[in-house]
Short mmCIF file of the C-alpha atoms (twelve columns), coordinates in Angstrom:
data_MODEL
# 
_entry.id   MODEL 
# 
loop_
_atom_site.group_PDB 
_atom_site.id 
_atom_site.type_symbol 
_atom_site.label_atom_id 
_atom_site.label_alt_id 
_atom_site.label_comp_id 
_atom_site.label_asym_id 
_atom_site.label_seq_id 
_atom_site.Cartn_x 
_atom_site.Cartn_y 
_atom_site.Cartn_z 
_atom_site.pdbx_PDB_model_num 
ATOM 1   C CA . UNK A 1   0.003   0.004  0.009  1 
ATOM 2   C CA . UNK A 2   1.231   3.444  -0.889 1 
ATOM 3   C CA . UNK A 3   2.427   5.473  2.118  1 
ATOM 4   C CA . UNK A 4   0.443   8.516  1.023  1 
ATOM 5   C CA . UNK A 5   -2.745  6.510  0.814  1 
ATOM 6   C CA . UNK A 6   -2.160  5.068  4.281  1 
ATOM 7   C CA . UNK A 7   -1.693  8.505  5.797  1 
ATOM 8   C CA . UNK A 8   -4.472  10.419 4.042  1 
ATOM 9   C CA . UNK A 9   -7.666  10.819 5.988  1 
ATOM 10  C CA . UNK A 10  -11.074 11.573 4.550  1 
ATOM 11  C CA . UNK A 11  -12.274 15.118 5.156  1 
ATOM 12  C CA . UNK A 12  -15.040 13.920 7.488  1 
ATOM 13  C CA . UNK A 13  -12.407 12.055 9.539  1 
ATOM 14  C CA . UNK A 14  -10.226 15.141 9.775  1 
ATOM 15  C CA . UNK A 15  -13.171 17.334 10.727 1 
ATOM 16  C CA . UNK A 16  -14.326 14.848 13.334 1 
ATOM 17  C CA . UNK A 17  -10.844 14.494 14.885 1 
ATOM 18  C CA . UNK A 18  -10.210 18.273 14.872 1 
ATOM 19  C CA . UNK A 19  -13.673 19.092 16.262 1 
ATOM 20  C CA . UNK A 20  -13.506 16.419 18.955 1 
ATOM 21  C CA . UNK A 21  -10.067 17.470 20.071 1 
ATOM 22  C CA . UNK A 22  -10.736 21.205 19.992 1 
ATOM 23  C CA . UNK A 23  -13.949 20.814 21.969 1 
ATOM 24  C CA . UNK A 24  -12.055 18.801 24.589 1 
ATOM 25  C CA . UNK A 25  -9.391  21.515 24.620 1 
ATOM 26  C CA . UNK A 26  -12.091 24.116 25.233 1 
ATOM 27  C CA . UNK A 27  -13.358 22.129 28.203 1 
ATOM 28  C CA . UNK A 28  -9.817  21.624 29.516 1 
ATOM 29  C CA . UNK A 29  -9.024  25.357 29.314 1 
ATOM 30  C CA . UNK A 30  -12.286 26.153 31.100 1 
ATOM 31  C CA . UNK A 31  -11.341 23.725 33.902 1 
ATOM 32  C CA . UNK A 32  -7.847  25.252 34.083 1 
ATOM 33  C CA . UNK A 33  -9.307  28.752 34.259 1 
ATOM 34  C CA . UNK A 34  -11.446 27.679 37.188 1 
ATOM 35  C CA . UNK A 35  -8.595  25.834 38.857 1 
ATOM 36  C CA . UNK A 36  -6.315  28.893 38.876 1 
ATOM 37  C CA . UNK A 37  -9.010  31.414 39.782 1 
ATOM 38  C CA . UNK A 38  -8.441  31.502 43.562 1 
ATOM 39  C CA . UNK A 39  -4.624  31.342 43.564 1 
ATOM 40  C CA . UNK A 40  -3.539  32.965 40.304 1 
ATOM 41  C CA . UNK A 41  -6.244  35.056 38.616 1 
ATOM 42  C CA . UNK A 42  -3.827  36.196 35.897 1 
ATOM 43  C CA . UNK A 43  -3.250  32.566 34.835 1 
ATOM 44  C CA . UNK A 44  -6.990  31.962 35.097 1 
ATOM 45  C CA . UNK A 45  -7.587  34.832 32.635 1 
ATOM 46  C CA . UNK A 46  -4.922  33.420 30.292 1 
ATOM 47  C CA . UNK A 47  -6.598  29.989 30.289 1 
ATOM 48  C CA . UNK A 48  -9.986  31.586 29.717 1 
ATOM 49  C CA . UNK A 49  -8.565  33.498 26.743 1 
ATOM 50  C CA . UNK A 50  -7.112  30.277 25.316 1 
ATOM 51  C CA . UNK A 51  -10.537 28.699 25.739 1 
ATOM 52  C CA . UNK A 52  -12.103 31.565 23.746 1 
ATOM 53  C CA . UNK A 53  -9.610  30.884 20.941 1 
ATOM 54  C CA . UNK A 54  -10.788 27.258 20.972 1 
ATOM 55  C CA . UNK A 55  -14.367 28.497 20.516 1 
ATOM 56  C CA . UNK A 56  -13.269 30.487 17.445 1 
ATOM 57  C CA . UNK A 57  -11.537 27.432 15.949 1 
ATOM 58  C CA . UNK A 58  -14.639 25.319 16.583 1 
ATOM 59  C CA . UNK A 59  -16.727 27.931 14.740 1 
ATOM 60  C CA . UNK A 60  -14.248 27.863 11.886 1 
ATOM 61  C CA . UNK A 61  -14.484 24.053 11.721 1 
ATOM 62  C CA . UNK A 62  -18.297 24.297 11.683 1 
ATOM 63  C CA . UNK A 63  -18.082 26.727 8.778  1 
ATOM 64  C CA . UNK A 64  -15.780 24.463 6.805  1 
ATOM 65  C CA . UNK A 65  -18.055 21.482 7.567  1 
ATOM 66  C CA . UNK A 66  -21.055 23.415 6.214  1 
ATOM 67  C CA . UNK A 67  -19.078 24.424 3.131  1 
ATOM 68  C CA . UNK A 68  -18.179 20.784 2.481  1 
ATOM 69  C CA . UNK A 69  -21.723 19.669 3.401  1 
ATOM 70  C CA . UNK A 70  -20.290 17.499 6.147  1 
ATOM 71  C CA . UNK A 71  -22.188 19.083 9.066  1 
ATOM 72  C CA . UNK A 72  -23.180 15.642 10.338 1 
ATOM 73  C CA . UNK A 73  -19.509 14.853 11.125 1 
ATOM 74  C CA . UNK A 74  -19.434 17.460 13.858 1 
ATOM 75  C CA . UNK A 75  -23.092 17.618 14.904 1 
ATOM 76  C CA . UNK A 76  -22.786 14.969 17.622 1 
ATOM 77  C CA . UNK A 77  -21.602 16.251 21.004 1 
ATOM 78  C CA . UNK A 78  -17.957 15.211 21.360 1 
ATOM 79  C CA . UNK A 79  -16.635 13.641 24.547 1 
ATOM 80  C CA . UNK A 80  -15.556 15.871 27.439 1 
ATOM 81  C CA . UNK A 81  -12.007 14.549 27.280 1 
ATOM 82  C CA . UNK A 82  -9.801  14.267 24.198 1 
ATOM 83  C CA . UNK A 83  -8.718  10.731 23.400 1 
ATOM 84  C CA . UNK A 84  -5.324  12.164 22.437 1 
ATOM 85  C CA . UNK A 85  -4.479  13.526 25.915 1 
ATOM 86  C CA . UNK A 86  -3.716  11.741 29.166 1 
ATOM 87  C CA . UNK A 87  -6.391  11.966 31.823 1 
ATOM 88  C CA . UNK A 88  -5.566  13.490 35.145 1 
ATOM 89  C CA . UNK A 89  -7.383  13.152 38.411 1 
ATOM 90  C CA . UNK A 90  -6.455  16.259 40.317 1 
ATOM 91  C CA . UNK A 91  -7.994  18.494 42.931 1 
ATOM 92  C CA . UNK A 92  -10.270 21.097 41.354 1 
ATOM 93  C CA . UNK A 93  -8.417  24.173 42.612 1 
ATOM 94  C CA . UNK A 94  -4.723  24.894 42.583 1 
ATOM 95  C CA . UNK A 95  -3.864  25.140 46.258 1 
ATOM 96  C CA . UNK A 96  -0.116  25.900 46.278 1 
ATOM 97  C CA . UNK A 97  2.844   26.809 44.050 1 
ATOM 98  C CA . UNK A 98  4.039   23.253 43.591 1 
ATOM 99  C CA . UNK A 99  0.587   22.146 42.397 1 
ATOM 100 C CA . UNK A 100 0.381   25.221 40.153 1 
ATOM 101 C CA . UNK A 101 3.667   24.297 38.493 1 
ATOM 102 C CA . UNK A 102 2.511   20.705 38.048 1 
ATOM 103 C CA . UNK A 103 -0.740  21.839 36.481 1 
ATOM 104 C CA . UNK A 104 1.080   24.238 34.172 1 
ATOM 105 C CA . UNK A 105 3.559   21.503 33.217 1 
ATOM 106 C CA . UNK A 106 0.643   19.240 32.291 1 
ATOM 107 C CA . UNK A 107 -1.003  22.070 30.325 1 
ATOM 108 C CA . UNK A 108 2.296   22.606 28.504 1 
ATOM 109 C CA . UNK A 109 2.532   18.898 27.623 1 
ATOM 110 C CA . UNK A 110 -1.062  18.889 26.409 1 
ATOM 111 C CA . UNK A 111 -0.459  21.972 24.291 1 
ATOM 112 C CA . UNK A 112 2.593   20.311 22.735 1 
ATOM 113 C CA . UNK A 113 0.574   17.179 21.966 1 
ATOM 114 C CA . UNK A 114 -2.142  19.300 20.398 1 
ATOM 115 C CA . UNK A 115 0.473   21.096 18.283 1 
ATOM 116 C CA . UNK A 116 1.703   17.786 16.953 1 
ATOM 117 C CA . UNK A 117 -1.851  16.539 16.330 1 
ATOM 118 C CA . UNK A 118 -2.779  19.558 14.210 1 
ATOM 119 C CA . UNK A 119 0.562   19.444 12.379 1 
ATOM 120 C CA . UNK A 120 -0.209  15.790 11.566 1 
ATOM 121 C CA . UNK A 121 -3.715  16.709 10.372 1 
ATOM 122 C CA . UNK A 122 -2.208  19.371 8.129  1 
ATOM 123 C CA . UNK A 123 0.458   16.970 6.833  1 
ATOM 124 C CA . UNK A 124 -2.112  14.315 5.994  1 
ATOM 125 C CA . UNK A 125 -4.643  16.725 4.558  1 
ATOM 126 C CA . UNK A 126 -5.794  16.193 0.972  1 
ATOM 127 C CA . UNK A 127 -8.773  18.574 1.054  1 
ATOM 128 C CA . UNK A 128 -8.092  22.108 -0.239 1 
ATOM 129 C CA . UNK A 129 -10.884 23.614 1.897  1 
ATOM 130 C CA . UNK A 130 -9.217  22.328 5.050  1 
ATOM 131 C CA . UNK A 131 -5.698  23.503 4.237  1 
ATOM 132 C CA . UNK A 132 -6.027  27.148 5.272  1 
ATOM 133 C CA . UNK A 133 -7.867  26.465 8.575  1 
ATOM 134 C CA . UNK A 134 -5.454  23.667 9.527  1 
ATOM 135 C CA . UNK A 135 -2.454  25.846 8.688  1 
ATOM 136 C CA . UNK A 136 -3.916  28.613 10.867 1 
ATOM 137 C CA . UNK A 137 -4.589  26.087 13.671 1 
ATOM 138 C CA . UNK A 138 -0.984  24.856 13.568 1 
ATOM 139 C CA . UNK A 139 0.312   28.424 13.901 1 
ATOM 140 C CA . UNK A 140 -2.156  29.229 16.688 1 
ATOM 141 C CA . UNK A 141 -1.449  26.000 18.573 1 
ATOM 142 C CA . UNK A 142 2.295   26.607 18.345 1 
ATOM 143 C CA . UNK A 143 1.765   30.081 19.812 1 
ATOM 144 C CA . UNK A 144 -0.502  28.640 22.488 1 
ATOM 145 C CA . UNK A 145 2.205   26.102 23.447 1 
ATOM 146 C CA . UNK A 146 4.847   28.839 23.701 1 
ATOM 147 C CA . UNK A 147 2.616   31.094 25.822 1 
ATOM 148 C CA . UNK A 148 1.883   28.285 28.292 1 
ATOM 149 C CA . UNK A 149 5.576   27.374 28.350 1 
ATOM 150 C CA . UNK A 150 6.540   30.993 29.135 1 
ATOM 151 C CA . UNK A 151 3.821   31.155 31.784 1 
ATOM 152 C CA . UNK A 152 5.140   28.001 33.466 1 
ATOM 153 C CA . UNK A 153 8.749   29.234 33.305 1 
ATOM 154 C CA . UNK A 154 7.722   32.664 34.669 1 
ATOM 155 C CA . UNK A 155 5.680   31.103 37.512 1 
ATOM 156 C CA . UNK A 156 8.660   28.912 38.418 1 
ATOM 157 C CA . UNK A 157 10.891  31.994 38.520 1 
ATOM 158 C CA . UNK A 158 8.405   33.837 40.714 1 
ATOM 159 C CA . UNK A 159 8.178   30.835 43.041 1 
ATOM 160 C CA . UNK A 160 11.968  30.627 43.242 1 
ATOM 161 C CA . UNK A 161 12.324  34.366 43.956 1 
ATOM 162 C CA . UNK A 162 9.592   34.233 46.573 1 
ATOM 163 C CA . UNK A 163 11.271  31.235 48.210 1 
ATOM 164 C CA . UNK A 164 14.581  33.072 48.445 1 
ATOM 165 C CA . UNK A 165 12.969  36.282 49.713 1 
ATOM 166 C CA . UNK A 166 11.201  34.310 52.490 1 
ATOM 167 C CA . UNK A 167 14.483  32.859 53.778 1 
ATOM 168 C CA . UNK A 168 15.441  34.467 57.064 1 
ATOM 169 C CA . UNK A 169 18.347  36.786 56.705 1 
ATOM 170 C CA . UNK A 170 21.242  36.098 58.965 1 
ATOM 171 C CA . UNK A 171 21.432  38.467 61.862 1 
ATOM 172 C CA . UNK A 172 24.091  41.085 61.529 1 
ATOM 173 C CA . UNK A 173 26.482  41.180 64.441 1 
ATOM 174 C CA . UNK A 174 25.956  44.265 66.505 1 
ATOM 175 C CA . UNK A 175 28.774  46.685 66.626 1 
ATOM 176 C CA . UNK A 176 28.095  47.931 70.101 1 
ATOM 177 C CA . UNK A 177 31.186  48.158 72.222 1 
# 
């Protein structure tokens, strides 16, 4: 069997995979926004913004599906979790810095996986109508991955600086004679 044939998906398969995954990403970013709300509202707002970008991509997929007359491929409600990402059973709210870093690390890994998934969908695409949206998704997902990576690195730096600033300073010897 030809390698190209083996790797090419039908447009309805690509739409279904992209829609299912992006909807799960939307749900994941909403959960992350809620998780960080009490301890890091700025990260919560970032996750909420990333969720809004997911909504825009879902709308774009719905438009392409209508254009291709493949609305039925994305009309069923997708699962809450993406089959492409590992499931985590974690406390709902981020309660400390260590947990926050772990959650951001997991978000970074998920964003990287999503980047690779959409790059693979673009690489295996044979439908001209899907090329432009998938190309845009790859660019957006790469940016999303980098933003989460920078957020995690920045949070780790803040945690490290806070840890050092909390260390008791050695008492200075008194110079009284």
